[in-house]
C-alpha cells in the first residue's frame, strides 16, 4: 500500500484468543493500526490450534494475527498485569475476549486512562460462556441446513458468528474512537456472540418468518424464495442462482428450454418471471434444465453462461482453490517464520487503487522488548530484570 494507511497512529492492545477478537484486531492492523497482541507466557489456548503446518506451527494462529506485534507477559502476576495496564494507558484502546483479571477490567483501566476505548467480546449478554458452535446450535440454522428429510442437525463448517463478531468488534471500536475524537469521552463497549447471531437471524427474516408463518423447512441446495440449485455436469457440479426476471430469461435462452418452460407456465398457471413461481415449481424446472447441464462439462457450461447474466459457479474443494491462488490479486507471497513461504490474503478492503499485501504474523513474544522499550520507555536493565523475574519472555 502506498501513502499513509487510514489507521496510522492508532495503537490497540489486544488480549485475545481463537477467531473473533484476533480477526477484529487483524482487520485494524491491515488498515494501519499498531496492534499489540498480549499473550500469557507460552501462548494462549489457540497457540497450537489446527490446522498445522508441516513444522507443527499453527496456520490458524498465523493466519489471524498477520501484521500485529506480539508481547508475552505473566498475566497471573501483579507486575505483569501492571505492564499491560501501562500499555493500555499509553495506547488508549483495548480489544479483548480474555477472562477479566484484576487490574485489567474496563473500569480499573479507565481510572488510569479516562478516555479509554475498551471493546470486550462476551459469549452471552449476561457474561455467560458461548462459542460459535454452541450459539449456532441455539439459533436454528443447523435444523434448516441439509437435505429434506434429514432428521439430525447439520452444522455449518464456517464459523460465521465468529467472523461476524470480529468485524462487529472492529466497527464498534472505530465508532467509539470517532465518538472520542468528537467528545473526548471513552467507551466500555461489549459485544455478545449470541447477540450477533440473534441479530443476524432476525435481520435476515428467519425469526419473523417463524413467528408470523412457520419455521423454514430444509431445502438441501435449493435457494429459498427463488430458483437456485446445484446441477450435475458431465465432469463435476455447478451451482446456479436466479434472482431476477432477467436472470431467468437468460438461463432459458442459454439452455434452449424456452418452449418447455412456457408449456409448464400454461400447465401450472404460473409466471416464471416471478420469483415466487420459480420457487414453487423449482423441482419441475430443475427436471427440465438438468439434462442440459448433465450433457456438458463444467467448462462448456461456463463458456455458455459467461455470456449471460446468470449467476453460477463450479464447485471446487480447497485444494483446487489453493492451486489457482497465483491468479488471485488478493493473495501475496508471504514468508511466515516457522511456517515457510506460501500465498496468503491481504485485506479485502481496497482503498482506491491501493492494495494492502499480507504482512507476516509475529512469532510469539517477538516484540516484547521492543514494545516495553518504545511504548513504556523501560530501560534495558529494567527489561532484563523483568525477564529474570519471569514476568516477561
GROMACS .gro file of C-alpha atoms in nm:
model
  393
    1UNK     CA    1   0.000   0.000   0.000
    2UNK     CA    2   0.129   0.345  -0.090
    3UNK     CA    3   0.070   0.654   0.120
    4UNK     CA    4  -0.038   0.671   0.482
    5UNK     CA    5  -0.280   0.394   0.583
    6UNK     CA    6  -0.611   0.520   0.729
    7UNK     CA    7  -0.549   0.396   1.084
    8UNK     CA    8  -0.189   0.510   1.105
    9UNK     CA    9  -0.122   0.644   1.456
   10UNK     CA   10  -0.382   0.425   1.629
   11UNK     CA   11  -0.241   0.176   1.878
   12UNK     CA   12  -0.456  -0.114   2.002
   13UNK     CA   13  -0.375  -0.354   2.286
   14UNK     CA   14  -0.533  -0.690   2.208
   15UNK     CA   15  -0.582  -0.959   2.471
   16UNK     CA   16  -0.742  -1.241   2.279
   17UNK     CA   17  -0.765  -1.595   2.156
   18UNK     CA   18  -0.944  -1.803   1.891
   19UNK     CA   19  -1.127  -1.631   1.599
   20UNK     CA   20  -1.346  -1.328   1.662
   21UNK     CA   21  -1.118  -1.095   1.858
   22UNK     CA   22  -0.797  -1.181   1.667
   23UNK     CA   23  -0.987  -1.124   1.342
   24UNK     CA   24  -1.106  -0.785   1.468
   25UNK     CA   25  -0.751  -0.691   1.562
   26UNK     CA   26  -0.607  -0.810   1.232
   27UNK     CA   27  -0.869  -0.610   1.041
   28UNK     CA   28  -0.747  -0.297   1.220
   29UNK     CA   29  -0.381  -0.389   1.168
   30UNK     CA   30  -0.438  -0.430   0.794
   31UNK     CA   31  -0.570  -0.075   0.790
   32UNK     CA   32  -0.254   0.058   0.953
   33UNK     CA   33  -0.318   0.036   1.329
   34UNK     CA   34  -0.033  -0.075   1.556
   35UNK     CA   35  -0.198  -0.381   1.712
   36UNK     CA   36  -0.007  -0.530   2.006
   37UNK     CA   37  -0.132  -0.877   2.089
   38UNK     CA   38  -0.056  -0.965   2.452
   39UNK     CA   39  -0.044  -1.332   2.550
   40UNK     CA   40   0.035  -1.529   2.859
   41UNK     CA   41   0.393  -1.657   2.855
   42UNK     CA   42   0.386  -1.977   2.649
   43UNK     CA   43   0.088  -1.862   2.445
   44UNK     CA   44  -0.288  -1.863   2.479
   45UNK     CA   45  -0.522  -2.157   2.421
   46UNK     CA   46  -0.513  -2.100   2.044
   47UNK     CA   47  -0.135  -2.106   2.001
   48UNK     CA   48  -0.130  -2.460   1.861
   49UNK     CA   49  -0.480  -2.482   1.718
   50UNK     CA   50  -0.523  -2.682   1.396
   51UNK     CA   51  -0.463  -2.670   1.103
   52UNK     CA   52  -0.089  -2.706   1.148
   53UNK     CA   53   0.200  -2.651   0.909
   54UNK     CA   54   0.445  -2.939   0.849
   55UNK     CA   55   0.666  -2.768   1.108
   56UNK     CA   56   0.393  -2.809   1.369
   57UNK     CA   57   0.317  -2.436   1.385
   58UNK     CA   58  -0.047  -2.328   1.382
   59UNK     CA   59  -0.161  -2.199   1.044
   60UNK     CA   60  -0.476  -2.081   1.219
   61UNK     CA   61  -0.281  -1.862   1.464
   62UNK     CA   62  -0.056  -1.722   1.194
   63UNK     CA   63  -0.349  -1.654   0.964
   64UNK     CA   64  -0.543  -1.448   1.221
   65UNK     CA   65  -0.252  -1.245   1.358
   66UNK     CA   66  -0.088  -1.107   1.045
   67UNK     CA   67   0.064  -0.763   1.082
   68UNK     CA   68   0.050  -0.744   1.463
   69UNK     CA   69   0.322  -0.717   1.726
   70UNK     CA   70   0.344  -0.986   1.994
   71UNK     CA   71   0.420  -0.940   2.364
   72UNK     CA   72   0.422  -1.221   2.622
   73UNK     CA   73   0.370  -1.140   2.988
   74UNK     CA   74   0.295  -1.338   3.301
   75UNK     CA   75  -0.064  -1.220   3.331
   76UNK     CA   76  -0.103  -1.418   3.653
   77UNK     CA   77   0.141  -1.186   3.830
   78UNK     CA   78   0.059  -0.840   3.958
   79UNK     CA   79   0.367  -0.694   3.795
   80UNK     CA   80   0.277  -0.849   3.460
   81UNK     CA   81  -0.073  -0.704   3.473
   82UNK     CA   82   0.072  -0.365   3.565
   83UNK     CA   83   0.285  -0.376   3.250
   84UNK     CA   84  -0.025  -0.443   3.041
   85UNK     CA   85  -0.213  -0.163   3.219
   86UNK     CA   86   0.076   0.065   3.130
   87UNK     CA   87   0.049  -0.033   2.764
   88UNK     CA   88  -0.323   0.038   2.776
   89UNK     CA   89  -0.263   0.378   2.936
   90UNK     CA   90  -0.027   0.466   2.651
   91UNK     CA   91  -0.250   0.332   2.372
   92UNK     CA   92  -0.599   0.417   2.496
   93UNK     CA   93  -0.763   0.133   2.302
   94UNK     CA   94  -0.827  -0.230   2.408
   95UNK     CA   95  -0.977  -0.522   2.216
   96UNK     CA   96  -1.033  -0.835   2.424
   97UNK     CA   97  -1.214  -1.158   2.491
   98UNK     CA   98  -0.975  -1.263   2.769
   99UNK     CA   99  -1.116  -1.355   3.112
  100UNK     CA  100  -1.134  -1.048   3.336
  101UNK     CA  101  -0.821  -1.016   3.551
  102UNK     CA  102  -0.761  -0.792   3.847
  103UNK     CA  103  -0.626  -0.459   3.731
  104UNK     CA  104  -0.733  -0.512   3.369
  105UNK     CA  105  -1.110  -0.458   3.376
  106UNK     CA  106  -1.253  -0.168   3.181
  107UNK     CA  107  -1.345   0.016   3.499
  108UNK     CA  108  -0.997  -0.022   3.651
  109UNK     CA  109  -0.823   0.077   3.329
  110UNK     CA  110  -1.044   0.385   3.288
  111UNK     CA  111  -0.915   0.500   3.624
  112UNK     CA  112  -0.572   0.546   3.465
  113UNK     CA  113  -0.697   0.636   3.114
  114UNK     CA  114  -1.036   0.812   3.143
  115UNK     CA  115  -1.091   0.832   2.767
  116UNK     CA  116  -1.026   0.460   2.720
  117UNK     CA  117  -1.197   0.278   2.432
  118UNK     CA  118  -1.246  -0.078   2.557
  119UNK     CA  119  -1.420  -0.337   2.337
  120UNK     CA  120  -1.496  -0.670   2.500
  121UNK     CA  121  -1.635  -0.987   2.344
  122UNK     CA  122  -1.868  -1.198   2.556
  123UNK     CA  123  -2.040  -1.528   2.491
  124UNK     CA  124  -2.383  -1.410   2.606
  125UNK     CA  125  -2.508  -1.069   2.711
  126UNK     CA  126  -2.503  -1.163   3.081
  127UNK     CA  127  -2.140  -1.277   3.058
  128UNK     CA  128  -2.207  -1.648   3.018
  129UNK     CA  129  -1.982  -1.874   2.813
  130UNK     CA  130  -2.062  -1.948   2.449
  131UNK     CA  131  -1.871  -2.025   2.132
  132UNK     CA  132  -1.967  -2.024   1.765
  133UNK     CA  133  -2.061  -2.393   1.772
  134UNK     CA  134  -2.299  -2.362   2.068
  135UNK     CA  135  -2.451  -2.034   1.952
  136UNK     CA  136  -2.516  -2.182   1.608
  137UNK     CA  137  -2.690  -2.480   1.765
  138UNK     CA  138  -2.911  -2.248   1.969
  139UNK     CA  139  -3.008  -2.031   1.674
  140UNK     CA  140  -3.186  -2.281   1.445
  141UNK     CA  141  -2.958  -2.281   1.143
  142UNK     CA  142  -2.842  -2.646   1.176
  143UNK     CA  143  -3.206  -2.753   1.152
  144UNK     CA  144  -3.259  -2.583   0.815
  145UNK     CA  145  -2.921  -2.698   0.678
  146UNK     CA  146  -2.901  -3.026   0.489
  147UNK     CA  147  -3.131  -3.224   0.260
  148UNK     CA  148  -3.508  -3.253   0.303
  149UNK     CA  149  -3.595  -3.539   0.535
  150UNK     CA  150  -3.274  -3.508   0.735
  151UNK     CA  151  -3.366  -3.567   1.099
  152UNK     CA  152  -3.044  -3.470   1.276
  153UNK     CA  153  -2.885  -3.121   1.277
  154UNK     CA  154  -2.619  -3.031   1.023
  155UNK     CA  155  -2.356  -2.784   1.144
  156UNK     CA  156  -2.202  -2.536   0.903
  157UNK     CA  157  -1.825  -2.568   0.853
  158UNK     CA  158  -1.778  -2.189   0.850
  159UNK     CA  159  -1.762  -2.019   1.196
  160UNK     CA  160  -1.994  -1.749   1.068
  161UNK     CA  161  -2.076  -1.594   1.406
  162UNK     CA  162  -1.708  -1.563   1.499
  163UNK     CA  163  -1.637  -1.389   1.170
  164UNK     CA  164  -1.935  -1.156   1.201
  165UNK     CA  165  -1.850  -1.082   1.564
  166UNK     CA  166  -1.487  -0.996   1.483
  167UNK     CA  167  -1.600  -0.746   1.221
  168UNK     CA  168  -1.864  -0.602   1.456
  169UNK     CA  169  -1.588  -0.554   1.714
  170UNK     CA  170  -1.372  -0.363   1.465
  171UNK     CA  171  -1.667  -0.146   1.358
  172UNK     CA  172  -1.766  -0.083   1.720
  173UNK     CA  173  -1.411   0.012   1.812
  174UNK     CA  174  -1.389   0.260   1.525
  175UNK     CA  175  -1.729   0.408   1.618
  176UNK     CA  176  -1.616   0.451   1.979
  177UNK     CA  177  -1.290   0.607   1.861
  178UNK     CA  178  -1.483   0.852   1.645
  179UNK     CA  179  -1.702   0.938   1.944
  180UNK     CA  180  -1.388   1.000   2.149
  181UNK     CA  181  -1.242   1.228   1.882
  182UNK     CA  182  -1.562   1.435   1.884
  183UNK     CA  183  -1.632   1.445   2.259
  184UNK     CA  184  -1.320   1.328   2.444
  185UNK     CA  185  -1.524   1.052   2.608
  186UNK     CA  186  -1.419   0.690   2.626
  187UNK     CA  187  -1.645   0.386   2.595
  188UNK     CA  188  -1.674   0.041   2.753
  189UNK     CA  189  -1.830  -0.141   2.460
  190UNK     CA  190  -1.945  -0.502   2.481
  191UNK     CA  191  -2.038  -0.741   2.201
  192UNK     CA  192  -2.201  -1.079   2.273
  193UNK     CA  193  -2.157  -1.365   2.029
  194UNK     CA  194  -2.514  -1.480   2.095
  195UNK     CA  195  -2.649  -1.130   2.027
  196UNK     CA  196  -2.466  -1.110   1.694
  197UNK     CA  197  -2.616  -1.443   1.586
  198UNK     CA  198  -2.962  -1.346   1.711
  199UNK     CA  199  -2.947  -1.009   1.536
  200UNK     CA  200  -2.839  -1.174   1.211
  201UNK     CA  201  -3.116  -1.433   1.226
  202UNK     CA  202  -3.364  -1.153   1.287
  203UNK     CA  203  -3.223  -0.920   1.021
  204UNK     CA  204  -3.245  -1.195   0.758
  205UNK     CA  205  -3.612  -1.252   0.838
  206UNK     CA  206  -3.578  -1.602   0.984
  207UNK     CA  207  -3.726  -1.513   1.322
  208UNK     CA  208  -4.016  -1.306   1.188
  209UNK     CA  209  -4.092  -1.586   0.943
  210UNK     CA  210  -4.113  -1.837   1.228
  211UNK     CA  211  -4.337  -1.603   1.429
  212UNK     CA  212  -4.574  -1.499   1.152
  213UNK     CA  213  -4.586  -1.802   0.921
  214UNK     CA  214  -4.388  -2.114   1.003
  215UNK     CA  215  -4.033  -2.223   1.057
  216UNK     CA  216  -3.842  -2.274   0.734
  217UNK     CA  217  -3.803  -2.634   0.614
  218UNK     CA  218  -3.482  -2.796   0.496
  219UNK     CA  219  -3.423  -2.732   0.127
  220UNK     CA  220  -3.092  -2.900   0.055
  221UNK     CA  221  -2.907  -2.689  -0.201
  222UNK     CA  222  -3.218  -2.507  -0.323
  223UNK     CA  223  -3.233  -2.128  -0.293
  224UNK     CA  224  -3.518  -2.020  -0.067
  225UNK     CA  225  -3.771  -1.795  -0.241
  226UNK     CA  226  -3.634  -1.819  -0.594
  227UNK     CA  227  -3.481  -2.067  -0.836
  228UNK     CA  228  -3.133  -2.176  -0.739
  229UNK     CA  229  -2.981  -2.521  -0.703
  230UNK     CA  230  -2.687  -2.741  -0.788
  231UNK     CA  231  -2.668  -2.937  -1.113
  232UNK     CA  232  -2.453  -3.234  -1.205
  233UNK     CA  233  -2.241  -3.184  -1.516
  234UNK     CA  234  -2.052  -3.440  -1.722
  235UNK     CA  235  -1.741  -3.386  -1.506
  236UNK     CA  236  -1.846  -3.214  -1.185
  237UNK     CA  237  -2.113  -2.999  -1.028
  238UNK     CA  238  -2.220  -2.636  -1.057
  239UNK     CA  239  -2.438  -2.402  -0.852
  240UNK     CA  240  -2.683  -2.183  -1.043
  241UNK     CA  241  -2.880  -1.894  -0.891
  242UNK     CA  242  -3.161  -1.692  -1.047
  243UNK     CA  243  -3.261  -1.374  -0.862
  244UNK     CA  244  -3.428  -1.158  -1.127
  245UNK     CA  245  -3.653  -1.194  -1.431
  246UNK     CA  246  -3.352  -1.113  -1.648
  247UNK     CA  247  -3.151  -1.396  -1.495
  248UNK     CA  248  -3.436  -1.634  -1.569
  249UNK     CA  249  -3.478  -1.513  -1.927
  250UNK     CA  250  -3.106  -1.553  -1.995
  251UNK     CA  251  -3.098  -1.902  -1.841
  252UNK     CA  252  -3.393  -2.014  -2.053
  253UNK     CA  253  -3.239  -1.874  -2.372
  254UNK     CA  254  -2.893  -2.015  -2.300
  255UNK     CA  255  -3.023  -2.366  -2.232
  256UNK     CA  256  -3.285  -2.370  -2.507
  257UNK     CA  257  -3.573  -2.477  -2.282
  258UNK     CA  258  -3.800  -2.186  -2.366
  259UNK     CA  259  -4.080  -2.391  -2.521
  260UNK     CA  260  -4.087  -2.642  -2.237
  261UNK     CA  261  -4.077  -2.366  -1.976
  262UNK     CA  262  -4.367  -2.188  -2.149
  263UNK     CA  263  -4.566  -2.513  -2.152
  264UNK     CA  264  -4.506  -2.554  -1.780
  265UNK     CA  265  -4.628  -2.200  -1.722
  266UNK     CA  266  -4.952  -2.276  -1.904
  267UNK     CA  267  -4.996  -2.609  -1.726
  268UNK     CA  268  -4.937  -2.463  -1.379
  269UNK     CA  269  -5.093  -2.124  -1.442
  270UNK     CA  270  -4.759  -1.975  -1.341
  271UNK     CA  271  -4.542  -1.685  -1.449
  272UNK     CA  272  -4.175  -1.772  -1.420
  273UNK     CA  273  -4.077  -1.408  -1.438
  274UNK     CA  274  -4.195  -1.405  -1.075
  275UNK     CA  275  -3.958  -1.533  -0.805
  276UNK     CA  276  -4.237  -1.700  -0.607
  277UNK     CA  277  -4.350  -1.908  -0.903
  278UNK     CA  278  -3.995  -2.010  -0.988
  279UNK     CA  279  -3.954  -2.124  -0.630
  280UNK     CA  280  -4.289  -2.303  -0.610
  281UNK     CA  281  -4.215  -2.510  -0.920
  282UNK     CA  282  -3.842  -2.549  -0.863
  283UNK     CA  283  -3.847  -2.928  -0.889
  284UNK     CA  284  -4.020  -2.925  -1.227
  285UNK     CA  285  -3.788  -2.656  -1.358
  286UNK     CA  286  -3.486  -2.844  -1.229
  287UNK     CA  287  -3.602  -3.155  -1.410
  288UNK     CA  288  -3.629  -2.961  -1.734
  289UNK     CA  289  -3.288  -2.797  -1.701
  290UNK     CA  290  -3.100  -3.099  -1.563
  291UNK     CA  291  -3.030  -3.276  -1.896
  292UNK     CA  292  -2.873  -2.962  -2.045
  293UNK     CA  293  -2.618  -2.947  -1.761
  294UNK     CA  294  -2.551  -3.321  -1.740
  295UNK     CA  295  -2.466  -3.337  -2.112
  296UNK     CA  296  -2.195  -3.073  -2.081
  297UNK     CA  297  -1.867  -3.032  -1.896
  298UNK     CA  298  -1.815  -2.756  -1.641
  299UNK     CA  299  -1.605  -2.567  -1.896
  300UNK     CA  300  -1.878  -2.591  -2.157
  301UNK     CA  301  -2.138  -2.472  -1.907
  302UNK     CA  302  -1.913  -2.183  -1.813
  303UNK     CA  303  -1.845  -2.085  -2.173
  304UNK     CA  304  -2.218  -2.056  -2.235
  305UNK     CA  305  -2.331  -1.892  -1.911
  306UNK     CA  306  -2.042  -1.644  -1.907
  307UNK     CA  307  -2.215  -1.463  -2.193
  308UNK     CA  308  -2.529  -1.415  -1.984
  309UNK     CA  309  -2.636  -1.251  -1.657
  310UNK     CA  310  -2.693  -1.590  -1.492
  311UNK     CA  311  -2.518  -1.636  -1.157
  312UNK     CA  312  -2.325  -1.961  -1.140
  313UNK     CA  313  -2.008  -2.127  -1.015
  314UNK     CA  314  -1.840  -2.462  -1.036
  315UNK     CA  315  -1.797  -2.636  -0.702
  316UNK     CA  316  -1.431  -2.651  -0.600
  317UNK     CA  317  -1.259  -2.804  -0.300
  318UNK     CA  318  -0.991  -2.622  -0.103
  319UNK     CA  319  -0.713  -2.799  -0.292
  320UNK     CA  320  -0.848  -2.669  -0.622
  321UNK     CA  321  -0.881  -2.318  -0.481
  322UNK     CA  322  -0.524  -2.332  -0.347
  323UNK     CA  323  -0.391  -2.449  -0.684
  324UNK     CA  324  -0.530  -2.137  -0.852
  325UNK     CA  325  -0.414  -1.877  -0.597
  326UNK     CA  326  -0.146  -1.735  -0.826
  327UNK     CA  327  -0.426  -1.580  -1.033
  328UNK     CA  328  -0.590  -1.409  -0.733
  329UNK     CA  329  -0.490  -1.041  -0.687
  330UNK     CA  330  -0.587  -1.056  -0.318
  331UNK     CA  331  -0.310  -1.306  -0.248
  332UNK     CA  332   0.053  -1.219  -0.188
  333UNK     CA  333   0.373  -1.410  -0.125
  334UNK     CA  334   0.427  -1.441   0.249
  335UNK     CA  335   0.737  -1.578   0.419
  336UNK     CA  336   0.599  -1.668   0.761
  337UNK     CA  337   0.866  -1.752   1.020
  338UNK     CA  338   0.834  -2.110   1.139
  339UNK     CA  339   0.595  -2.198   0.856
  340UNK     CA  340   0.761  -2.100   0.529
  341UNK     CA  341   0.669  -1.932   0.204
  342UNK     CA  342   0.309  -1.951   0.088
  343UNK     CA  343   0.040  -1.734  -0.068
  344UNK     CA  344  -0.177  -1.554   0.187
  345UNK     CA  345  -0.453  -1.293   0.164
  346UNK     CA  346  -0.406  -0.926   0.229
  347UNK     CA  347  -0.700  -0.711   0.329
  348UNK     CA  348  -1.009  -0.749   0.108
  349UNK     CA  349  -1.071  -0.375   0.156
  350UNK     CA  350  -0.948  -0.175  -0.142
  351UNK     CA  351  -0.876   0.194  -0.091
  352UNK     CA  352  -0.880   0.341  -0.437
  353UNK     CA  353  -0.611   0.169  -0.640
  354UNK     CA  354  -0.403   0.085  -0.334
  355UNK     CA  355  -0.353  -0.276  -0.231
  356UNK     CA  356  -0.275  -0.399   0.117
  357UNK     CA  357  -0.050  -0.706   0.084
  358UNK     CA  358  -0.018  -0.961   0.364
  359UNK     CA  359   0.229  -0.896   0.645
  360UNK     CA  360   0.365  -1.192   0.844
  361UNK     CA  361   0.226  -1.271   1.185
  362UNK     CA  362   0.475  -1.227   1.468
  363UNK     CA  363   0.638  -1.515   1.645
  364UNK     CA  364   0.510  -1.545   1.999
  365UNK     CA  365   0.666  -1.274   2.216
  366UNK     CA  366   0.877  -1.140   1.929
  367UNK     CA  367   0.825  -0.774   2.016
  368UNK     CA  368   0.821  -0.787   2.396
  369UNK     CA  369   1.146  -0.596   2.446
  370UNK     CA  370   1.075  -0.356   2.161
  371UNK     CA  371   0.728  -0.262   2.291
  372UNK     CA  372   0.838  -0.222   2.653
  373UNK     CA  373   1.127  -0.004   2.541
  374UNK     CA  374   0.946   0.209   2.283
  375UNK     CA  375   0.598   0.234   2.436
  376UNK     CA  376   0.672   0.225   2.810
  377UNK     CA  377   1.023   0.372   2.786
  378UNK     CA  378   1.168   0.097   3.005
  379UNK     CA  379   1.546   0.074   3.023
  380UNK     CA  380   1.743  -0.229   2.913
  381UNK     CA  381   1.829  -0.304   3.275
  382UNK     CA  382   1.463  -0.289   3.378
  383UNK     CA  383   1.361  -0.520   3.093
  384UNK     CA  384   1.638  -0.762   3.187
  385UNK     CA  385   1.518  -0.762   3.548
  386UNK     CA  386   1.162  -0.837   3.437
  387UNK     CA  387   1.289  -1.127   3.232
  388UNK     CA  388   1.498  -1.263   3.519
  389UNK     CA  389   1.189  -1.245   3.742
  390UNK     CA  390   0.984  -1.443   3.488
  391UNK     CA  391   0.743  -1.154   3.431
  392UNK     CA  392   0.816  -1.139   3.057
  393UNK     CA  393   0.969  -1.369   2.800
   0.00000   0.00000   0.00000
